[in-house]
Coordinates of C-alpha atoms and ligand atoms in Angstrom, one line a residue:
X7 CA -20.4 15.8 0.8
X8 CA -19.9 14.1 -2.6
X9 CA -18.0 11.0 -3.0
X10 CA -17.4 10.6 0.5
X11 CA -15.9 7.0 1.5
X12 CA -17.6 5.7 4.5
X13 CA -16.6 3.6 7.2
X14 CA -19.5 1.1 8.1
X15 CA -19.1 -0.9 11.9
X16 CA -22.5 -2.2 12.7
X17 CA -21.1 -5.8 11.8
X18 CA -18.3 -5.4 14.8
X19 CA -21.1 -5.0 17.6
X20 CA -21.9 -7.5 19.7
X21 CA -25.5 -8.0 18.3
X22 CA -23.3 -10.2 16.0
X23 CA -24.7 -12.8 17.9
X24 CA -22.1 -13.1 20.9
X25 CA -20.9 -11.0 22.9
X26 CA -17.2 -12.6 23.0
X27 CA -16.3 -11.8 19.2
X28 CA -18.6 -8.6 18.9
X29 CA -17.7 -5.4 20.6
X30 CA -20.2 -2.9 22.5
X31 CA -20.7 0.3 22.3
X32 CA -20.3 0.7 26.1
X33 CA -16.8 -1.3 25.0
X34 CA -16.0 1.2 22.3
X35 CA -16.5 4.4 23.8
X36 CA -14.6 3.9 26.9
X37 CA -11.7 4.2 24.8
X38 CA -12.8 7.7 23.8
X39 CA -11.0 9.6 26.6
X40 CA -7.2 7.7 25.1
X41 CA -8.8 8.4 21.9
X42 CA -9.0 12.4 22.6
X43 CA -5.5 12.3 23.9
X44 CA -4.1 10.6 21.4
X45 CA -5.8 13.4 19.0
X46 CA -4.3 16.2 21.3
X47 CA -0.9 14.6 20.7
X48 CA -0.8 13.9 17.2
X49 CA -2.0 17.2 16.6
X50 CA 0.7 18.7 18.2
X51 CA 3.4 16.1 16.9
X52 CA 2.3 17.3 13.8
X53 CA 2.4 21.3 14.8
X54 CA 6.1 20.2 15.8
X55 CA 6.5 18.5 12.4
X56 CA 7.0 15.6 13.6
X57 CA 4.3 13.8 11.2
X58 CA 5.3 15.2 8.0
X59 CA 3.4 13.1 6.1
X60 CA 0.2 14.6 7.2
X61 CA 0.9 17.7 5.5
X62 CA 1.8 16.2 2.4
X63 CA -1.5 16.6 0.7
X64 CA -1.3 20.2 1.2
X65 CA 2.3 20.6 -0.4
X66 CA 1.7 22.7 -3.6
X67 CA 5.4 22.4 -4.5
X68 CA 5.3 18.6 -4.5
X69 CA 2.4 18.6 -7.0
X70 CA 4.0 21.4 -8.9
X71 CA 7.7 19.6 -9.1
X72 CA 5.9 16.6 -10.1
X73 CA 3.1 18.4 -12.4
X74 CA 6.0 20.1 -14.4
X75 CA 8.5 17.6 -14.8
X76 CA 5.7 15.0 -16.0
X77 CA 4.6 17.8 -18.2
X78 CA 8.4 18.2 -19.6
X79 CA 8.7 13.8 -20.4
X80 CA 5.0 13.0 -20.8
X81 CA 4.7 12.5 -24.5
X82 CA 8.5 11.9 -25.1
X83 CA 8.4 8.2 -23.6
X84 CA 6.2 4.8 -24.8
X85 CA 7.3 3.1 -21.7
X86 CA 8.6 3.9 -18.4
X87 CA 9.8 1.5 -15.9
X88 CA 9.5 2.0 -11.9
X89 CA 12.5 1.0 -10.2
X90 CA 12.3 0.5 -6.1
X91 CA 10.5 -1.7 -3.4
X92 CA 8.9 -1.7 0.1
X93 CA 7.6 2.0 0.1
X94 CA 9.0 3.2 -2.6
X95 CA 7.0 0.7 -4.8
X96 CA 3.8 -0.4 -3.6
X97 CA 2.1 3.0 -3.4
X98 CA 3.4 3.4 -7.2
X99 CA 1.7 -0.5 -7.9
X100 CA -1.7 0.7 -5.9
X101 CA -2.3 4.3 -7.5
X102 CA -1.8 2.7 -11.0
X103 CA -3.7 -0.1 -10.6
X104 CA -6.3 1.3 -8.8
X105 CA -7.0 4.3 -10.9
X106 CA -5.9 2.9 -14.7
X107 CA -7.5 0.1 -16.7
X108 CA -6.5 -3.5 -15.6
X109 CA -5.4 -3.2 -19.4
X110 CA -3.4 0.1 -19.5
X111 CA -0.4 -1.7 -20.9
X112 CA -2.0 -3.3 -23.2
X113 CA -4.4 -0.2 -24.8
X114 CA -3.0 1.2 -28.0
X115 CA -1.0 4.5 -27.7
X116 CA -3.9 6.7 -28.5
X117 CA -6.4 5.2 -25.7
X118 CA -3.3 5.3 -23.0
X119 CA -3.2 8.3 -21.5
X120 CA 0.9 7.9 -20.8
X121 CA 3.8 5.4 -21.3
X122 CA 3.3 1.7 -20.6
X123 CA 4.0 1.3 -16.8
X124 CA 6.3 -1.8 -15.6
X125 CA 6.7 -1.1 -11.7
X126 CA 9.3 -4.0 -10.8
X127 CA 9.5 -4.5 -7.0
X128 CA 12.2 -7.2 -6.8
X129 CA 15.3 -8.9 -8.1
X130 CA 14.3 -12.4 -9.6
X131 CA 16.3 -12.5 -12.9
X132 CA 13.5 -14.5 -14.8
X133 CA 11.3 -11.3 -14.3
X134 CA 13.7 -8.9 -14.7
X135 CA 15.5 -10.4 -17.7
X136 CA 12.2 -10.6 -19.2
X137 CA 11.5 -7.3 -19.1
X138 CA 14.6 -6.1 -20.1
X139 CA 14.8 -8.3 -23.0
X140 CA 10.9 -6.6 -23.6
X141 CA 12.7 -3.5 -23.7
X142 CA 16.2 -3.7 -25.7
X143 CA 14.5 -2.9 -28.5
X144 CA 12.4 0.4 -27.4
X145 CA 15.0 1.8 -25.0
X146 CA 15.0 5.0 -26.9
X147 CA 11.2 5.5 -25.8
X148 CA 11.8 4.1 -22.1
X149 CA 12.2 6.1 -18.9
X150 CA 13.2 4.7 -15.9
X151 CA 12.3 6.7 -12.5
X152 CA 14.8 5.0 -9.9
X153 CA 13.1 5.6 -6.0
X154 CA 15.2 5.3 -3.0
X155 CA 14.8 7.1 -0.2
X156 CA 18.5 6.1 0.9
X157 CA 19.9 5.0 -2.5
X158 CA 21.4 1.6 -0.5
X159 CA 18.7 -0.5 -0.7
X160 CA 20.8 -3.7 -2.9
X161 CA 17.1 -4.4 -4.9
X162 CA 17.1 -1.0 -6.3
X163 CA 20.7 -0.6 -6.4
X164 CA 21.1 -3.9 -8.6
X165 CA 17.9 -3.0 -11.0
X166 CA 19.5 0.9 -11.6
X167 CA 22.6 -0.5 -11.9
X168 CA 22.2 -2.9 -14.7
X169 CA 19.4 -0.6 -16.4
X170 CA 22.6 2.0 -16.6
X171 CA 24.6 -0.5 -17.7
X172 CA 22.2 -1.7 -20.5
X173 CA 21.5 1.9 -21.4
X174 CA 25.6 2.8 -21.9
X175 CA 26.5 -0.6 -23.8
X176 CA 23.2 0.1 -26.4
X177 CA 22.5 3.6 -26.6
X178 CA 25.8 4.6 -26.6
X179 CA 24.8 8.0 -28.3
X180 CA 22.3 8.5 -26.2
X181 CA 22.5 10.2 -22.6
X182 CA 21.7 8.6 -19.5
X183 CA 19.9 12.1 -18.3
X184 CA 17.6 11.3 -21.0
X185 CA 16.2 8.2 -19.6
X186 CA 16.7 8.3 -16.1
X187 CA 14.7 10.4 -13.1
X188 CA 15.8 9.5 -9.8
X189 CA 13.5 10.4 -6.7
X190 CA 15.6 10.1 -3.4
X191 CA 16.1 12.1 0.0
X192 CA 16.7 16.1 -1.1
X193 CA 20.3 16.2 0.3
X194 CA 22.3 13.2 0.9
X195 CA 22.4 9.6 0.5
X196 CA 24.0 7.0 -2.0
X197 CA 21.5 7.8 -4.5
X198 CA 21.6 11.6 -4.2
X199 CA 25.6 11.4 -4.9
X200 CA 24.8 9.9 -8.1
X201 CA 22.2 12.2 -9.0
X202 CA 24.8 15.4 -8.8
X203 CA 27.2 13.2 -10.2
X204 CA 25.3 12.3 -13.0
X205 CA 23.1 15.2 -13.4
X206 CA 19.9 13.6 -13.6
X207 CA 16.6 15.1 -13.3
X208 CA 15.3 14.2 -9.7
X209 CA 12.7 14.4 -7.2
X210 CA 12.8 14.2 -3.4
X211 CA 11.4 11.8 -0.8
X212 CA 10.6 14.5 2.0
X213 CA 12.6 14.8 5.1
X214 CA 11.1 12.6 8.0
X215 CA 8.4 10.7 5.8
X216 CA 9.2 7.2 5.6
X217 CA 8.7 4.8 2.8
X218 CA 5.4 3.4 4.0
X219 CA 3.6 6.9 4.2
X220 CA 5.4 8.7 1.1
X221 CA 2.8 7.3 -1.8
X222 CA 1.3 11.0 -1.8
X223 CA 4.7 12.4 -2.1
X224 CA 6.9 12.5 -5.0
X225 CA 7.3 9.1 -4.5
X226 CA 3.9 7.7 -5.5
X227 CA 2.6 10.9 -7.5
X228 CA 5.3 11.1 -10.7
X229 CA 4.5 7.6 -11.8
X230 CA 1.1 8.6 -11.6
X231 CA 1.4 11.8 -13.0
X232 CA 2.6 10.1 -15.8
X233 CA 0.6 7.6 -16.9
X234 CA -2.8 10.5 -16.5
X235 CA -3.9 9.9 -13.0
X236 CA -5.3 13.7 -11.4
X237 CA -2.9 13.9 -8.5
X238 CA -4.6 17.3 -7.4
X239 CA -8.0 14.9 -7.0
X240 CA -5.7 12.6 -5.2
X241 CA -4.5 15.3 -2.4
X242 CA -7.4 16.4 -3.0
X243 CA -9.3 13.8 -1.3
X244 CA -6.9 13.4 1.2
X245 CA -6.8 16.6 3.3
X246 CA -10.6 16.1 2.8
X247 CA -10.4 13.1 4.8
X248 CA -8.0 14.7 7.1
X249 CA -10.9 16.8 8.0
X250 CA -12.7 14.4 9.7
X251 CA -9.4 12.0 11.3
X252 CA -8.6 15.1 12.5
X253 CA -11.5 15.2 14.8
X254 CA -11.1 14.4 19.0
X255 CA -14.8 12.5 19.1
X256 CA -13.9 8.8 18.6
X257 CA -17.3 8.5 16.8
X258 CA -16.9 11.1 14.5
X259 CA -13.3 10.2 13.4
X260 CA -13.1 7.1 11.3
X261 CA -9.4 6.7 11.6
X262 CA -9.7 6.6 15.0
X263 CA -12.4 4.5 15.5
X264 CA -11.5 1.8 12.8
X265 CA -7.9 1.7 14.8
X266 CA -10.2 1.4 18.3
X267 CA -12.0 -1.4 17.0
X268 CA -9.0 -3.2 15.8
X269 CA -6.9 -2.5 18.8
X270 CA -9.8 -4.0 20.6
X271 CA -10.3 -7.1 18.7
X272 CA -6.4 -7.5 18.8
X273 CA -6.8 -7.4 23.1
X274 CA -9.4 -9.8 23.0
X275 CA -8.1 -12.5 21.2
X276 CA -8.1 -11.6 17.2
X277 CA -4.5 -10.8 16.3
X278 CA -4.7 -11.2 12.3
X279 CA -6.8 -8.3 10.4
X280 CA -8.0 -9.7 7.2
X281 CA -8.9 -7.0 3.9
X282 CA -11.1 -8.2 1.7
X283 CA -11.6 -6.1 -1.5
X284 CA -14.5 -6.6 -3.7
X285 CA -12.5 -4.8 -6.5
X286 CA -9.8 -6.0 -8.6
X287 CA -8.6 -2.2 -8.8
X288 CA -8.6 -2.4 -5.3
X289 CA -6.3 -5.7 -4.2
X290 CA -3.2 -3.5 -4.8
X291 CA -4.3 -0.8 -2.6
X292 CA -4.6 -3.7 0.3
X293 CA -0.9 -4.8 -0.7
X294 CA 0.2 -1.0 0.0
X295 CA -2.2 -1.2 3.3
X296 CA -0.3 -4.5 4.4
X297 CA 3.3 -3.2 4.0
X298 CA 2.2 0.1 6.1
X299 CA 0.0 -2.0 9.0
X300 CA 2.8 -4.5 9.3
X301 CA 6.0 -2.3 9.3
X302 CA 4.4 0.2 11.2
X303 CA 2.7 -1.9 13.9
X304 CA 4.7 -4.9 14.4
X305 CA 7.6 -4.2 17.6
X306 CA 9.3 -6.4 20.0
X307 CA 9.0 -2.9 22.3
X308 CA 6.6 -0.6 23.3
X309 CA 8.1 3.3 24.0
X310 CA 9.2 2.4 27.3
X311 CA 11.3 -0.2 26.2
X312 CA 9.6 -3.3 27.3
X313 CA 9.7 -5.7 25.5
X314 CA 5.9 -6.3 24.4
X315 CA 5.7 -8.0 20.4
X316 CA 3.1 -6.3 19.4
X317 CA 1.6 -6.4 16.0
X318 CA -1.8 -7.5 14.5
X319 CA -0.8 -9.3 11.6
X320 CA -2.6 -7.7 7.8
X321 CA -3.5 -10.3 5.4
X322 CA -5.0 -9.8 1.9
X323 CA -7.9 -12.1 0.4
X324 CA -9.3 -10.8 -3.2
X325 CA -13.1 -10.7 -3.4
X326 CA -14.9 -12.6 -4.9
X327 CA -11.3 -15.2 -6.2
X328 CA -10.4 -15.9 -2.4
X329 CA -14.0 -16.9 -1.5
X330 CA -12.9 -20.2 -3.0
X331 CA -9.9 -20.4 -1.1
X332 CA -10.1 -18.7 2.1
X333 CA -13.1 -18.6 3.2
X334 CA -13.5 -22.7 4.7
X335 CA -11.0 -21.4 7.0
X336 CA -12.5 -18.1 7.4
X337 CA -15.8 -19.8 8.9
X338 CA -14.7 -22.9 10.4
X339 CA -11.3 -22.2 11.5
X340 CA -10.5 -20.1 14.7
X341 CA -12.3 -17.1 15.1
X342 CA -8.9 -14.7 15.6
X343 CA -9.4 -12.8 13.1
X344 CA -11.4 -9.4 12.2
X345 CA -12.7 -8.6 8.2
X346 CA -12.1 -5.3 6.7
X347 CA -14.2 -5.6 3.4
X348 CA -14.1 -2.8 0.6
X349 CA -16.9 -2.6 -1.7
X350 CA -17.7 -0.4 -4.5
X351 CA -21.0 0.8 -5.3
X352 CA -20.4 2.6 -8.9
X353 CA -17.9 0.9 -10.9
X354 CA -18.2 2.7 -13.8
X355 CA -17.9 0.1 -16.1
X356 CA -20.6 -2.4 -16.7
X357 CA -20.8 -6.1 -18.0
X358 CA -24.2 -7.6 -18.8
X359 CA -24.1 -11.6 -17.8
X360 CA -25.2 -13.5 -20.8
X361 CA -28.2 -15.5 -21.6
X362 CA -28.5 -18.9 -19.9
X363 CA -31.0 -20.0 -22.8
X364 CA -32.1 -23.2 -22.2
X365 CA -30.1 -24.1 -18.8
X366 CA -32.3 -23.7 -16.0
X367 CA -30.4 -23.6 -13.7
X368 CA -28.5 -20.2 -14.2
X369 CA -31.0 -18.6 -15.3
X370 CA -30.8 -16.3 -12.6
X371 CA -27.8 -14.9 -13.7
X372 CA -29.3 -14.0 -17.2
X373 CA -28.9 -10.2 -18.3
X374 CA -27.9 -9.5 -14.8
X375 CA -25.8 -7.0 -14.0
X376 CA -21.6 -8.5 -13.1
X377 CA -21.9 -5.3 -10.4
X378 CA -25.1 -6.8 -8.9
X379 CA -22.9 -10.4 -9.0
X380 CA -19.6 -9.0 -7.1
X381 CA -21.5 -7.0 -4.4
X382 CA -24.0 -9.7 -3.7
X383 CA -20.9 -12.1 -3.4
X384 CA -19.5 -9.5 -0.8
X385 CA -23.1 -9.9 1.2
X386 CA -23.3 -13.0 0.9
X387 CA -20.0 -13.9 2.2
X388 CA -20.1 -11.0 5.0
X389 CA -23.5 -12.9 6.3
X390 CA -21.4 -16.2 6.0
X391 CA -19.1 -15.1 8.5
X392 CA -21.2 -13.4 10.7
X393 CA -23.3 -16.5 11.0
X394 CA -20.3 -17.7 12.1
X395 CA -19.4 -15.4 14.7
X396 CA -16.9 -13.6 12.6
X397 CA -16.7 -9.6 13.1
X398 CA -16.7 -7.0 9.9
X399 CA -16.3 -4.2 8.7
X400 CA -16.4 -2.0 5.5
X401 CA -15.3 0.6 3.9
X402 CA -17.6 1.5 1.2
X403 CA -16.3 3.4 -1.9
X404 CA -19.2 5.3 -4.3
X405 CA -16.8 4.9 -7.1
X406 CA -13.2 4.4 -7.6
X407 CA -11.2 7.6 -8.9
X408 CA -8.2 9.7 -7.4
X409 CA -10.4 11.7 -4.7
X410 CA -11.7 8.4 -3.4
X411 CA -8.7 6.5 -3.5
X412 CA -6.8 10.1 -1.7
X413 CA -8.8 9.4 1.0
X414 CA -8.5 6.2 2.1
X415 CA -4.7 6.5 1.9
X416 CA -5.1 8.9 4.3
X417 CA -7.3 6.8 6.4
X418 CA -5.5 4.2 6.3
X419 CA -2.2 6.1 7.1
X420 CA -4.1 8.0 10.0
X421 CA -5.6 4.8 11.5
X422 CA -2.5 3.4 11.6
X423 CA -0.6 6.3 13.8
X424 CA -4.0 5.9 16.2
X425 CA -2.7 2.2 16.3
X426 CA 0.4 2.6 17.0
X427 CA -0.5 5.2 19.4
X428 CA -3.1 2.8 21.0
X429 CA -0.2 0.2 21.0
X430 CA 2.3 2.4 22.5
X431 CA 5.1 1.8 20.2
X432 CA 7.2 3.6 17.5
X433 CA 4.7 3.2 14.5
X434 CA 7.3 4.9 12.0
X435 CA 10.6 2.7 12.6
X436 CA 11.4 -0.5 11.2
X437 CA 15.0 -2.2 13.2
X438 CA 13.8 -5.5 12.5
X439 CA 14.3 -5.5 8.7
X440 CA 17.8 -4.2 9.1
X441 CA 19.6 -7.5 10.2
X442 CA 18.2 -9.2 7.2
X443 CA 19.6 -6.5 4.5
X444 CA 22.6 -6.4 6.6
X445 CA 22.9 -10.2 5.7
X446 CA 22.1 -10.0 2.4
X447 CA 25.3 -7.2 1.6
X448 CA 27.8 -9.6 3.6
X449 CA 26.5 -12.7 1.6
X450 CA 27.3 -10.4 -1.6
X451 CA 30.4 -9.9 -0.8
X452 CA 30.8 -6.3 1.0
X453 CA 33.5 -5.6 2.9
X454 CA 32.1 -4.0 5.8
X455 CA 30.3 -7.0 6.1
X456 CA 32.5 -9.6 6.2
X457 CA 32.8 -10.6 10.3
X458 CA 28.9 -11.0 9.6
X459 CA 29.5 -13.2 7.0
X460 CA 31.4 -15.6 9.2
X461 CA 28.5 -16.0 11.2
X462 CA 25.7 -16.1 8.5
X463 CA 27.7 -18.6 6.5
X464 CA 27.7 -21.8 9.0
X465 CA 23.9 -21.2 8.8
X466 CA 23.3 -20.9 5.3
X467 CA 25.8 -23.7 4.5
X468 CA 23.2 -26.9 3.6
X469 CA 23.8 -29.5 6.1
X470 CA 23.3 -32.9 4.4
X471 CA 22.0 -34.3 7.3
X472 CA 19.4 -32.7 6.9
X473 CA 17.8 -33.0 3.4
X474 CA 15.3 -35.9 2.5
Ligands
PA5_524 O1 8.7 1.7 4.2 C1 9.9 1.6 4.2 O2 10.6 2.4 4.9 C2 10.6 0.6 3.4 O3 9.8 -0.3 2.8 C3 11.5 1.3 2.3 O4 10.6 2.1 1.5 C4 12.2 0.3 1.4 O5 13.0 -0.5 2.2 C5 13.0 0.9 0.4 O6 13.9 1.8 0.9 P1 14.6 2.9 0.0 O7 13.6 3.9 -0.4 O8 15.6 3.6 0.9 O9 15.3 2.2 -1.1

């Protein structure tokens, strides 16, 4: 099939060179048997509609609500500014990045194919300021698409709330429905209130899909509709690559076996899961893979209730940059870790290296291909580690566009319900981020907050003894 993604494992077997940080086969397969269960299951969670998310890619309506409403702004805005975080940011950050130049912003109207795209995924006021004071003076070409699921969330809630501010006290003629699209839960919620009080144009975040696995949703797909990415070659891909996570045989289903191998590795002593892209348009993609391995994965309980703290731990390192940073440790360090490379084999852009002339030395580099450079940087390093004892894997992409990029959000989304499965714990809640935000609305001042305060307070307080 064209423009398939592939999973590649031979670099996880235990001819790595030792048995200890390479799996078998033998190993591999006897988790088939879970493996086939787990298929059964999910399949009929999702009969049950109790995985939502899977179906998303086959949700005409979505595309169509997000096809026509982008059809209705696109053209009307030079600028449109992402407001959200967590899930209802990073899957906005990856599809843009991943599938529009590295210079989008910068191209002159006529090369863009939509607004400018900020995507602002937190509350520091030095970013934020800057980018409003960027935009005081085009705020009559700038839409902002506010995304929260609940509408509570006090990042989002601040950055809508002093957009709508700015937009009252300088377009005073103007109306807010003209500049604002909110995308939130369908029926209630803080930010749904708003909406039918305000009248603005909306979208919904679908029932029972949390953050993490909503990028093919509204969520991810109007930003991207926008700014000219093919959203039908995004879904596209996806239930194409549901075909084949769908399947029972371990060996034929690479969500399931790229979660067996991890799950493995994780039991046997490599608890942090390292992605490596060789792809600039790809590092974003790992940040959304992070969020949605380490949310999803990371529980003080499996589903019988005991208590277990389970999670392999996702960490990012950009190809060929982090070479020069990471990879000492990588080699030499301790070998608890397992390396999820991406690499690219048709960028679709070329650079030709320039001539070394009269230095020597580089002349290997002369005329050659920068394609040939990254990917032999991505062997090279992979055959660094594994003469260290260090087990890999890749997922190999022909080229980079929406029906690639559909499917490995779906892989990745997949693999990670086989993990949680495999890990036996609740792979779509999140209780442990709760206490945090909870502290965070006392320390501002909330009401219903406030016996929480007088707890948080002593510890916040700085104890002079303490500072040097
Ligand atoms: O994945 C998740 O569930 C979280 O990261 C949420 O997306 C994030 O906290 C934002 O929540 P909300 O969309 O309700 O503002």
């Amino acid at each position: 099939m064209a423009e398939q993604i592939t999973l590649y494992y031979k670099h996880a077997l235990s001819q790595i060179g030792n048995p200890e940080h390479g799996l078998s086969i033998d190993e591999i397969n006897r988790l088939g048997d879970k493996i086939a269960q787990i298929t059964t299951k999910m399949n009929k969670d999702r009969q049950a509609g109790k995985l939502p998310y899977r179906d998303l890619p086959y949700e005409d309506l979505i595309r169509r609500r997000v096809t026509d409403l982008a059809g209705k702004l696109k053209g009307k805005y030079e600028t449109m500014m992402v407001l959200g975080i967590g899930g209802s940011a990073l899957g906005n950050i990856a599809l843009q990045t991943s599938l529009n130049s590295p210079m989008y912003n910068l191209l002159p109207d006529s090369k863009r194919p939509g607004p400018r795209l900020f995507i602002i995924d937190n509350v520091d006021p030095v970013q934020f300021g800057s980018l409003l004071d960027y935009l005081e003076s085009r705020l009559d070409k700038t839409l902002f698409n506010v995304i929260s699921k609940s509408g509570r969330t006090a990042e989002t809630a601040a950055q809508f709330l002093t957009v709508q501010e700015m937009l009252r006290k300088k377009l005073p003629n103007a109306k807010l429905t003209d500049h604002i699209v909110a995308t939130t839960d369908a029926k209630s919620g803080t930010m749904r209130g708003i909406v039918q009080k305000e009248g603005f144009a909306s979208l919904e975040v679908p029932d029972g899909v949390g953050g993490r696995f909503s990028v093919l949703s509204d969520v991810g797909l109007f930003s991207a509709a926008m700014c000219g990415v093919d959203i039908e070659a995004l879904h596209e891909g996806a239930r194409d690559m549901d075909q084949r996570v769908k399947k029972a045989d371990l060996m034929e289903n690479p969500a399931a076996l790229y979660a067996a191998i991890q799950y493995l590795f994780y039991q046997k002593g490599k608890p942090l899961s390292v992605m490596m892209p060789y792809s600039y348009q790809l590092k974003d993609l790992c940040d959304w893979y992070r969020q949605l391995w380490a949310e999803s994965l990371g529980k003080e309980k499996d589903l019988q209730g005991k208590v277990v703290h389970v999670g392999p731990t996702p960490i990012k390192a950009l190809g060929a940059t982090d070479q020069h940073s990471q990879v000492q440790l990588y080699r030499e360090g301790p070998n608890d870790k397992v390396f999820t490379f991406l690499e690219v084999e048709d960028f679709g852009q070329e650079v030709t290296i320039g001539s070394a002339g009269q230095v020597e030395e580089l002349s290997y580099l002369s005329g050659q291909p920068m394609s040939k450079l990254i990917n032999s940087e991505k062997h090279g390093t992979e055959y660094a580690l594994l003469q260290s004892k260090r087990p890999c894997l890749t997922v190999r992409f022909p080229a980079i566009n929406a029906y690639t990029v559909g499917q490995f959000i779906y892989l990745f989304e997949v693999a990670t319900s086989y993990m949680g499965e495999l890990l036996d714990i609740n792979t779509y809640d999140q209780p442990a981020v709760e206490l945090g935000k909870e502290a965070t609305f006392a320390l501002m001042g909330q009401e219903k907050y406030q016996l929480l305060k007088q707890k948080i307070q002593p510890v916040c307080d700085i104890d002079n003894n303490f500072l040097i």
